[in-house]
Amino acid sequence: MTDTLLRPGEACLMHGMADRLGADVVRAAASGDIAPEDLSKMETSCGQCTQHDACILWLLEHQGHQEQAPEYCLNAQRLYFVRALQNQLLAAE
């Protein structure tokens, strides 16, 4: 197994964090708001994180919408970007 392959569940952590932050990354990739490669990079970045146990606990302790990701989240800025972009699109409708 190489460093770039995800172990089972790692993509779920990234998608769980995206869900808590209100960033629909799957929709963003499907609609072209972000490149599909960006979604893949986010999943890979999560897979390379050293804080999986802390992330699992954070996700369990923080149900529902959250404004901020934990400080160790490697994808926080990307997730905030997707959320802001999607909020702008909703406001324009």
mmCIF file of N, CA, C and O in Angstrom:
data_model
loop_
_atom_site.group_PDB
_atom_site.id
_atom_site.type_symbol
_atom_site.label_atom_id
_atom_site.label_comp_id
_atom_site.label_asym_id
_atom_site.label_seq_id
_atom_site.Cartn_x
_atom_site.Cartn_y
_atom_site.Cartn_z
ATOM 1 N N MET A 1 0.853 -1.183 0.000
ATOM 2 C CA MET A 1 0.000 0.000 0.000
ATOM 3 C C MET A 1 0.892 1.238 0.000
ATOM 4 O O MET A 1 1.819 1.345 0.786
ATOM 5 N N THR A 2 0.607 2.178 -0.864
ATOM 6 C CA THR A 2 1.407 3.401 -0.922
ATOM 7 C C THR A 2 0.805 4.451 -0.012
ATOM 8 O O THR A 2 -0.335 4.349 0.436
ATOM 9 N N ASP A 3 1.559 5.525 0.214
ATOM 10 C CA ASP A 3 1.102 6.606 1.071
ATOM 11 C C ASP A 3 -0.106 7.334 0.500
ATOM 12 O O ASP A 3 -0.833 7.985 1.215
ATOM 13 N N THR A 4 -0.317 7.268 -0.819
ATOM 14 C CA THR A 4 -1.403 8.022 -1.424
ATOM 15 C C THR A 4 -2.727 7.272 -1.399
ATOM 16 O O THR A 4 -3.754 7.848 -1.719
ATOM 17 N N LEU A 5 -2.713 6.005 -1.023
ATOM 18 C CA LEU A 5 -3.962 5.257 -0.939
ATOM 19 C C LEU A 5 -4.610 5.478 0.414
ATOM 20 O O LEU A 5 -3.937 5.550 1.436
ATOM 21 N N LEU A 6 -5.927 5.565 0.400
ATOM 22 C CA LEU A 6 -6.665 5.760 1.649
ATOM 23 C C LEU A 6 -6.922 4.424 2.323
ATOM 24 O O LEU A 6 -7.209 3.434 1.666
ATOM 25 N N ARG A 7 -6.849 4.424 3.616
ATOM 26 C CA ARG A 7 -7.283 3.264 4.374
ATOM 27 C C ARG A 7 -8.796 3.364 4.521
ATOM 28 O O ARG A 7 -9.357 4.462 4.436
ATOM 29 N N PRO A 8 -9.471 2.247 4.754
ATOM 30 C CA PRO A 8 -10.929 2.304 4.892
ATOM 31 C C PRO A 8 -11.350 3.312 5.952
ATOM 32 O O PRO A 8 -10.777 3.374 7.029
ATOM 33 N N GLY A 9 -12.316 4.143 5.612
ATOM 34 C CA GLY A 9 -12.871 5.097 6.551
ATOM 35 C C GLY A 9 -12.288 6.490 6.474
ATOM 36 O O GLY A 9 -12.891 7.437 6.944
ATOM 37 N N GLU A 10 -11.106 6.647 5.875
ATOM 38 C CA GLU A 10 -10.484 7.970 5.865
ATOM 39 C C GLU A 10 -11.273 8.972 5.031
ATOM 40 O O GLU A 10 -11.421 10.119 5.424
ATOM 41 N N ALA A 11 -11.784 8.557 3.892
ATOM 42 C CA ALA A 11 -12.612 9.469 3.097
ATOM 43 C C ALA A 11 -13.867 9.825 3.874
ATOM 44 O O ALA A 11 -14.368 10.941 3.771
ATOM 45 N N CYS A 12 -14.351 8.892 4.687
ATOM 46 C CA CYS A 12 -15.541 9.169 5.502
ATOM 47 C C CYS A 12 -15.267 10.287 6.497
ATOM 48 O O CYS A 12 -16.159 11.096 6.767
ATOM 49 N N LEU A 13 -14.065 10.353 7.035
ATOM 50 C CA LEU A 13 -13.739 11.424 7.970
ATOM 51 C C LEU A 13 -13.805 12.771 7.272
ATOM 52 O O LEU A 13 -14.373 13.729 7.799
ATOM 53 N N MET A 14 -13.242 12.864 6.083
ATOM 54 C CA MET A 14 -13.265 14.134 5.356
ATOM 55 C C MET A 14 -14.698 14.516 5.011
ATOM 56 O O MET A 14 -15.102 15.659 5.183
ATOM 57 N N HIS A 15 -15.473 13.541 4.553
ATOM 58 C CA HIS A 15 -16.856 13.839 4.194
ATOM 59 C C HIS A 15 -17.686 14.163 5.435
ATOM 60 O O HIS A 15 -18.583 15.003 5.382
ATOM 61 N N GLY A 16 -17.373 13.532 6.561
ATOM 62 C CA GLY A 16 -18.043 13.865 7.810
ATOM 63 C C GLY A 16 -17.740 15.281 8.253
ATOM 64 O O GLY A 16 -18.630 16.019 8.690
ATOM 65 N N MET A 17 -16.488 15.695 8.115
ATOM 66 C CA MET A 17 -16.105 17.061 8.465
ATOM 67 C C MET A 17 -16.803 18.050 7.533
ATOM 68 O O MET A 17 -17.313 19.080 7.977
ATOM 69 N N ALA A 18 -16.838 17.719 6.242
ATOM 70 C CA ALA A 18 -17.521 18.590 5.278
ATOM 71 C C ALA A 18 -18.992 18.737 5.649
ATOM 72 O O ALA A 18 -19.541 19.848 5.614
ATOM 73 N N ASP A 19 -19.620 17.648 6.032
ATOM 74 C CA ASP A 19 -21.026 17.683 6.422
ATOM 75 C C ASP A 19 -21.235 18.581 7.636
ATOM 76 O O ASP A 19 -22.150 19.408 7.658
ATOM 77 N N ARG A 20 -20.367 18.452 8.657
ATOM 78 C CA ARG A 20 -20.505 19.270 9.864
ATOM 79 C C ARG A 20 -20.355 20.755 9.544
ATOM 80 O O ARG A 20 -20.984 21.598 10.154
ATOM 81 N N LEU A 21 -19.507 21.059 8.560
ATOM 82 C CA LEU A 21 -19.242 22.457 8.217
ATOM 83 C C LEU A 21 -20.212 23.005 7.181
ATOM 84 O O LEU A 21 -20.159 24.185 6.839
ATOM 85 N N GLY A 22 -21.096 22.157 6.672
ATOM 86 C CA GLY A 22 -22.067 22.621 5.686
ATOM 87 C C GLY A 22 -21.473 22.826 4.307
ATOM 88 O O GLY A 22 -21.924 23.685 3.552
ATOM 89 N N ALA A 23 -20.468 22.040 3.962
ATOM 90 C CA ALA A 23 -19.817 22.115 2.652
ATOM 91 C C ALA A 23 -20.126 20.833 1.893
ATOM 92 O O ALA A 23 -19.614 19.769 2.241
ATOM 93 N N ASP A 24 -20.967 20.921 0.877
ATOM 94 C CA ASP A 24 -21.327 19.741 0.088
ATOM 95 C C ASP A 24 -20.277 19.554 -1.002
ATOM 96 O O ASP A 24 -20.436 20.017 -2.131
ATOM 97 N N VAL A 25 -19.198 18.866 -0.655
ATOM 98 C CA VAL A 25 -18.077 18.717 -1.570
ATOM 99 C C VAL A 25 -18.408 17.835 -2.768
ATOM 100 O O VAL A 25 -17.882 18.049 -3.854
ATOM 101 N N VAL A 26 -19.282 16.871 -2.593
ATOM 102 C CA VAL A 26 -19.679 16.005 -3.711
ATOM 103 C C VAL A 26 -20.458 16.830 -4.730
ATOM 104 O O VAL A 26 -20.194 16.762 -5.935
ATOM 105 N N ARG A 27 -21.397 17.628 -4.262
ATOM 106 C CA ARG A 27 -22.148 18.502 -5.166
ATOM 107 C C ARG A 27 -21.232 19.522 -5.828
ATOM 108 O O ARG A 27 -21.364 19.820 -7.016
ATOM 109 N N ALA A 28 -20.290 20.064 -5.067
ATOM 110 C CA ALA A 28 -19.357 21.052 -5.622
ATOM 111 C C ALA A 28 -18.522 20.449 -6.743
ATOM 112 O O ALA A 28 -18.298 21.088 -7.767
ATOM 113 N N ALA A 29 -18.085 19.207 -6.564
ATOM 114 C CA ALA A 29 -17.304 18.546 -7.609
ATOM 115 C C ALA A 29 -18.181 18.197 -8.808
ATOM 116 O O ALA A 29 -17.767 18.372 -9.957
ATOM 117 N N ALA A 30 -19.399 17.744 -8.557
ATOM 118 C CA ALA A 30 -20.302 17.360 -9.644
ATOM 119 C C ALA A 30 -20.737 18.567 -10.476
ATOM 120 O O ALA A 30 -20.915 18.460 -11.692
ATOM 121 N N SER A 31 -20.880 19.714 -9.829
ATOM 122 C CA SER A 31 -21.346 20.914 -10.529
ATOM 123 C C SER A 31 -20.208 21.708 -11.169
ATOM 124 O O SER A 31 -20.455 22.667 -11.895
ATOM 125 N N GLY A 32 -18.974 21.343 -10.861
ATOM 126 C CA GLY A 32 -17.837 22.062 -11.415
ATOM 127 C C GLY A 32 -17.372 23.227 -10.568
ATOM 128 O O GLY A 32 -16.485 23.979 -10.972
ATOM 129 N N ASP A 33 -17.975 23.407 -9.380
ATOM 130 C CA ASP A 33 -17.523 24.480 -8.495
ATOM 131 C C ASP A 33 -16.094 24.233 -8.013
ATOM 132 O O ASP A 33 -15.344 25.173 -7.757
ATOM 133 N N ILE A 34 -15.746 22.962 -7.862
ATOM 134 C CA ILE A 34 -14.360 22.574 -7.634
ATOM 135 C C ILE A 34 -14.077 21.435 -8.612
ATOM 136 O O ILE A 34 -14.997 20.743 -9.049
ATOM 137 N N ALA A 35 -12.835 21.252 -8.942
ATOM 138 C CA ALA A 35 -12.456 20.166 -9.842
ATOM 139 C C ALA A 35 -12.565 18.835 -9.101
ATOM 140 O O ALA A 35 -12.269 18.774 -7.898
ATOM 141 N N PRO A 36 -12.986 17.782 -9.785
ATOM 142 C CA PRO A 36 -13.018 16.464 -9.138
ATOM 143 C C PRO A 36 -11.661 16.089 -8.541
ATOM 144 O O PRO A 36 -11.600 15.428 -7.503
ATOM 145 N N GLU A 37 -10.597 16.558 -9.169
ATOM 146 C CA GLU A 37 -9.257 16.289 -8.639
ATOM 147 C C GLU A 37 -9.063 16.955 -7.280
ATOM 148 O O GLU A 37 -8.334 16.449 -6.434
ATOM 149 N N ASP A 38 -9.703 18.108 -7.077
ATOM 150 C CA ASP A 38 -9.605 18.788 -5.778
ATOM 151 C C ASP A 38 -10.259 17.953 -4.688
ATOM 152 O O ASP A 38 -9.741 17.870 -3.575
ATOM 153 N N LEU A 39 -11.387 17.348 -5.002
ATOM 154 C CA LEU A 39 -12.043 16.471 -4.028
ATOM 155 C C LEU A 39 -11.138 15.290 -3.707
ATOM 156 O O LEU A 39 -10.969 14.929 -2.541
ATOM 157 N N SER A 40 -10.534 14.725 -4.721
ATOM 158 C CA SER A 40 -9.613 13.614 -4.505
ATOM 159 C C SER A 40 -8.424 14.043 -3.652
ATOM 160 O O SER A 40 -7.991 13.313 -2.753
ATOM 161 N N LYS A 41 -7.898 15.241 -3.891
ATOM 162 C CA LYS A 41 -6.780 15.757 -3.091
ATOM 163 C C LYS A 41 -7.190 15.961 -1.638
ATOM 164 O O LYS A 41 -6.402 15.721 -0.725
ATOM 165 N N MET A 42 -8.427 16.396 -1.422
ATOM 166 C CA MET A 42 -8.910 16.587 -0.052
ATOM 167 C C MET A 42 -8.979 15.247 0.676
ATOM 168 O O MET A 42 -8.595 15.140 1.841
ATOM 169 N N GLU A 43 -9.472 14.227 -0.015
ATOM 170 C CA GLU A 43 -9.540 12.895 0.583
ATOM 171 C C GLU A 43 -8.144 12.363 0.879
ATOM 172 O O GLU A 43 -7.900 11.789 1.941
ATOM 173 N N THR A 44 -7.223 12.567 -0.051
ATOM 174 C CA THR A 44 -5.840 12.113 0.148
ATOM 175 C C THR A 44 -5.195 12.857 1.310
ATOM 176 O O THR A 44 -4.512 12.253 2.144
ATOM 177 N N SER A 45 -5.426 14.167 1.389
ATOM 178 C CA SER A 45 -4.893 14.961 2.484
ATOM 179 C C SER A 45 -5.387 14.435 3.824
ATOM 180 O O SER A 45 -4.618 14.292 4.776
ATOM 181 N N CYS A 46 -6.656 14.116 3.885
ATOM 182 C CA CYS A 46 -7.222 13.543 5.110
ATOM 183 C C CYS A 46 -6.540 12.215 5.430
ATOM 184 O O CYS A 46 -6.219 11.938 6.575
ATOM 185 N N GLY A 47 -6.312 11.428 4.407
ATOM 186 C CA GLY A 47 -5.662 10.137 4.614
ATOM 187 C C GLY A 47 -4.257 10.250 5.158
ATOM 188 O O GLY A 47 -3.761 9.347 5.818
ATOM 189 N N GLN A 48 -3.598 11.374 4.889
ATOM 190 C CA GLN A 48 -2.229 11.579 5.352
ATOM 191 C C GLN A 48 -2.169 12.241 6.732
ATOM 192 O O GLN A 48 -1.097 12.379 7.309
ATOM 193 N N CYS A 49 -3.308 12.627 7.262
ATOM 194 C CA CYS A 49 -3.371 13.281 8.567
ATOM 195 C C CYS A 49 -2.971 12.304 9.674
ATOM 196 O O CYS A 49 -3.199 11.100 9.569
ATOM 197 N N THR A 50 -2.413 12.838 10.725
ATOM 198 C CA THR A 50 -2.010 12.009 11.875
ATOM 199 C C THR A 50 -3.018 12.089 13.022
ATOM 200 O O THR A 50 -2.764 11.554 14.091
ATOM 201 N N GLN A 51 -4.145 12.768 12.787
ATOM 202 C CA GLN A 51 -5.104 13.011 13.867
ATOM 203 C C GLN A 51 -6.435 12.256 13.692
ATOM 204 O O GLN A 51 -7.475 12.746 14.104
ATOM 205 N N HIS A 52 -6.404 11.086 13.083
ATOM 206 C CA HIS A 52 -7.657 10.368 12.817
ATOM 207 C C HIS A 52 -8.460 10.078 14.080
ATOM 208 O O HIS A 52 -9.679 10.252 14.091
ATOM 209 N N ASP A 53 -7.806 9.636 15.140
ATOM 210 C CA ASP A 53 -8.540 9.337 16.375
ATOM 211 C C ASP A 53 -9.187 10.594 16.936
ATOM 212 O O ASP A 53 -10.354 10.579 17.339
ATOM 213 N N ALA A 54 -8.448 11.694 16.955
ATOM 214 C CA ALA A 54 -9.002 12.957 17.449
ATOM 215 C C ALA A 54 -10.158 13.407 16.567
ATOM 216 O O ALA A 54 -11.168 13.930 17.059
ATOM 217 N N CYS A 55 -10.039 13.201 15.275
ATOM 218 C CA CYS A 55 -11.088 13.604 14.340
ATOM 219 C C CYS A 55 -12.363 12.797 14.586
ATOM 220 O O CYS A 55 -13.463 13.351 14.605
ATOM 221 N N ILE A 56 -12.212 11.507 14.770
ATOM 222 C CA ILE A 56 -13.376 10.662 15.049
ATOM 223 C C ILE A 56 -14.078 11.150 16.305
ATOM 224 O O ILE A 56 -15.307 11.309 16.320
ATOM 225 N N LEU A 57 -13.318 11.417 17.347
ATOM 226 C CA LEU A 57 -13.916 11.910 18.595
ATOM 227 C C LEU A 57 -14.579 13.264 18.389
ATOM 228 O O LEU A 57 -15.675 13.514 18.898
ATOM 229 N N TRP A 58 -13.935 14.160 17.642
ATOM 230 C CA TRP A 58 -14.504 15.481 17.378
ATOM 231 C C TRP A 58 -15.825 15.343 16.636
ATOM 232 O O TRP A 58 -16.814 15.991 16.993
ATOM 233 N N LEU A 59 -15.863 14.499 15.617
ATOM 234 C CA LEU A 59 -17.102 14.301 14.855
ATOM 235 C C LEU A 59 -18.214 13.738 15.737
ATOM 236 O O LEU A 59 -19.370 14.139 15.612
ATOM 237 N N LEU A 60 -17.864 12.840 16.638
ATOM 238 C CA LEU A 60 -18.867 12.271 17.547
ATOM 239 C C LEU A 60 -19.374 13.307 18.547
ATOM 240 O O LEU A 60 -20.554 13.319 18.898
ATOM 241 N N GLU A 61 -18.492 14.173 19.001
ATOM 242 C CA GLU A 61 -18.854 15.170 20.011
ATOM 243 C C GLU A 61 -19.509 16.418 19.425
ATOM 244 O O GLU A 61 -20.077 17.214 20.166
ATOM 245 N N HIS A 62 -19.392 16.622 18.132
ATOM 246 C CA HIS A 62 -19.908 17.828 17.481
ATOM 247 C C HIS A 62 -20.921 17.451 16.415
ATOM 248 O O HIS A 62 -20.629 17.475 15.221
ATOM 249 N N GLN A 63 -22.101 17.096 16.867
ATOM 250 C CA GLN A 63 -23.181 16.738 15.947
ATOM 251 C C GLN A 63 -23.815 18.012 15.405
ATOM 252 O O GLN A 63 -23.801 19.053 16.047
ATOM 253 N N GLY A 64 -24.366 17.933 14.213
ATOM 254 C CA GLY A 64 -25.023 19.091 13.622
ATOM 255 C C GLY A 64 -24.017 20.074 13.042
ATOM 256 O O GLY A 64 -22.818 19.827 12.982
ATOM 257 N N HIS A 65 -24.540 21.212 12.601
ATOM 258 C CA HIS A 65 -23.708 22.223 11.926
ATOM 259 C C HIS A 65 -22.682 22.831 12.874
ATOM 260 O O HIS A 65 -22.998 23.182 14.008
ATOM 261 N N GLN A 66 -21.478 22.979 12.358
ATOM 262 C CA GLN A 66 -20.379 23.606 13.096
ATOM 263 C C GLN A 66 -19.798 24.722 12.247
ATOM 264 O O GLN A 66 -19.679 24.589 11.036
ATOM 265 N N GLU A 67 -19.420 25.813 12.857
ATOM 266 C CA GLU A 67 -18.820 26.928 12.131
ATOM 267 C C GLU A 67 -17.336 26.704 11.848
ATOM 268 O O GLU A 67 -16.823 27.150 10.833
ATOM 269 N N GLN A 68 -16.637 26.063 12.783
ATOM 270 C CA GLN A 68 -15.187 25.904 12.671
ATOM 271 C C GLN A 68 -14.794 24.436 12.769
ATOM 272 O O GLN A 68 -15.340 23.692 13.578
ATOM 273 N N ALA A 69 -13.816 24.070 11.978
ATOM 274 C CA ALA A 69 -13.201 22.746 12.078
ATOM 275 C C ALA A 69 -12.168 22.781 13.199
ATOM 276 O O ALA A 69 -11.710 23.861 13.598
ATOM 277 N N PRO A 70 -11.772 21.637 13.705
ATOM 278 C CA PRO A 70 -10.688 21.640 14.698
ATOM 279 C C PRO A 70 -9.401 22.169 14.063
ATOM 280 O O PRO A 70 -9.202 22.070 12.852
ATOM 281 N N GLU A 71 -8.531 22.710 14.895
ATOM 282 C CA GLU A 71 -7.329 23.374 14.394
ATOM 283 C C GLU A 71 -6.419 22.446 13.596
ATOM 284 O O GLU A 71 -5.654 22.898 12.765
ATOM 285 N N TYR A 72 -6.478 21.161 13.835
ATOM 286 C CA TYR A 72 -5.601 20.219 13.135
ATOM 287 C C TYR A 72 -6.124 19.785 11.772
ATOM 288 O O TYR A 72 -5.428 19.100 11.032
ATOM 289 N N CYS A 73 -7.325 20.192 11.401
ATOM 290 C CA CYS A 73 -7.919 19.745 10.137
ATOM 291 C C CYS A 73 -7.138 20.297 8.946
ATOM 292 O O CYS A 73 -7.059 21.509 8.742
ATOM 293 N N LEU A 74 -6.578 19.404 8.159
ATOM 294 C CA LEU A 74 -5.778 19.790 6.995
ATOM 295 C C LEU A 74 -6.630 20.349 5.859
ATOM 296 O O LEU A 74 -6.104 21.000 4.962
ATOM 297 N N ASN A 75 -7.921 20.080 5.875
ATOM 298 C CA ASN A 75 -8.812 20.528 4.810
ATOM 299 C C ASN A 75 -9.694 21.709 5.217
ATOM 300 O O ASN A 75 -10.564 22.113 4.444
ATOM 301 N N ALA A 76 -9.495 22.255 6.376
ATOM 302 C CA ALA A 76 -10.390 23.298 6.879
ATOM 303 C C ALA A 76 -10.558 24.443 5.884
ATOM 304 O O ALA A 76 -11.691 24.826 5.564
ATOM 305 N N GLN A 77 -9.474 24.985 5.382
ATOM 306 C CA GLN A 77 -9.575 26.138 4.484
ATOM 307 C C GLN A 77 -10.314 25.787 3.199
ATOM 308 O O GLN A 77 -11.117 26.569 2.705
ATOM 309 N N ARG A 78 -10.066 24.606 2.665
ATOM 310 C CA ARG A 78 -10.772 24.174 1.451
ATOM 311 C C ARG A 78 -12.261 23.997 1.732
ATOM 312 O O ARG A 78 -13.101 24.362 0.910
ATOM 313 N N LEU A 79 -12.578 23.441 2.888
ATOM 314 C CA LEU A 79 -13.990 23.241 3.239
ATOM 315 C C LEU A 79 -14.686 24.582 3.470
ATOM 316 O O LEU A 79 -15.836 24.758 3.059
ATOM 317 N N TYR A 80 -14.009 25.527 4.109
ATOM 318 C CA TYR A 80 -14.589 26.860 4.280
ATOM 319 C C TYR A 80 -14.844 27.513 2.923
ATOM 320 O O TYR A 80 -15.854 28.184 2.726
ATOM 321 N N PHE A 81 -13.920 27.316 1.972
ATOM 322 C CA PHE A 81 -14.085 27.872 0.632
ATOM 323 C C PHE A 81 -15.330 27.304 -0.043
ATOM 324 O O PHE A 81 -16.142 28.050 -0.591
ATOM 325 N N VAL A 82 -15.479 25.986 0.008
ATOM 326 C CA VAL A 82 -16.647 25.351 -0.622
ATOM 327 C C VAL A 82 -17.924 25.854 0.041
ATOM 328 O O VAL A 82 -18.897 26.198 -0.644
ATOM 329 N N ARG A 83 -17.928 25.937 1.363
ATOM 330 C CA ARG A 83 -19.115 26.417 2.072
ATOM 331 C C ARG A 83 -19.446 27.852 1.665
ATOM 332 O O ARG A 83 -20.604 28.179 1.379
ATOM 333 N N ALA A 84 -18.448 28.721 1.629
ATOM 334 C CA ALA A 84 -18.683 30.121 1.257
ATOM 335 C C ALA A 84 -19.192 30.222 -0.175
ATOM 336 O O ALA A 84 -20.118 30.985 -0.453
ATOM 337 N N LEU A 85 -18.607 29.459 -1.058
ATOM 338 C CA LEU A 85 -19.040 29.463 -2.452
ATOM 339 C C LEU A 85 -20.486 29.010 -2.578
ATOM 340 O O LEU A 85 -21.295 29.648 -3.257
ATOM 341 N N GLN A 86 -20.831 27.941 -1.892
ATOM 342 C CA GLN A 86 -22.190 27.438 -1.959
ATOM 343 C C GLN A 86 -23.174 28.394 -1.301
ATOM 344 O O GLN A 86 -24.296 28.569 -1.788
ATOM 345 N N ASN A 87 -22.778 29.065 -0.230
ATOM 346 C CA ASN A 87 -23.647 30.055 0.400
ATOM 347 C C ASN A 87 -23.883 31.242 -0.532
ATOM 348 O O ASN A 87 -24.986 31.783 -0.583
ATOM 349 N N GLN A 88 -22.846 31.658 -1.271
ATOM 350 C CA GLN A 88 -23.009 32.753 -2.247
ATOM 351 C C GLN A 88 -23.976 32.345 -3.345
ATOM 352 O O GLN A 88 -24.822 33.143 -3.767
ATOM 353 N N LEU A 89 -23.859 31.117 -3.816
ATOM 354 C CA LEU A 89 -24.746 30.648 -4.886
ATOM 355 C C LEU A 89 -26.186 30.588 -4.404
ATOM 356 O O LEU A 89 -27.116 30.950 -5.137
ATOM 357 N N LEU A 90 -26.397 30.162 -3.158
ATOM 358 C CA LEU A 90 -27.747 30.110 -2.600
ATOM 359 C C LEU A 90 -28.333 31.519 -2.445
ATOM 360 O O LEU A 90 -29.507 31.740 -2.715
ATOM 361 N N ALA A 91 -27.504 32.455 -2.031
ATOM 362 C CA ALA A 91 -27.971 33.829 -1.840
ATOM 363 C C ALA A 91 -28.339 34.485 -3.161
ATOM 364 O O ALA A 91 -29.222 35.358 -3.212
ATOM 365 N N ALA A 92 -27.692 34.065 -4.240
ATOM 366 C CA ALA A 92 -27.940 34.660 -5.558
ATOM 367 C C ALA A 92 -29.207 34.109 -6.198
ATOM 368 O O ALA A 92 -29.711 34.702 -7.148
ATOM 369 N N GLU A 93 -29.712 33.001 -5.688
ATOM 370 C CA GLU A 93 -30.904 32.386 -6.306
ATOM 371 C C GLU A 93 -32.171 33.125 -5.933
ATOM 372 O O GLU A 93 -32.356 33.770 -5.020
#
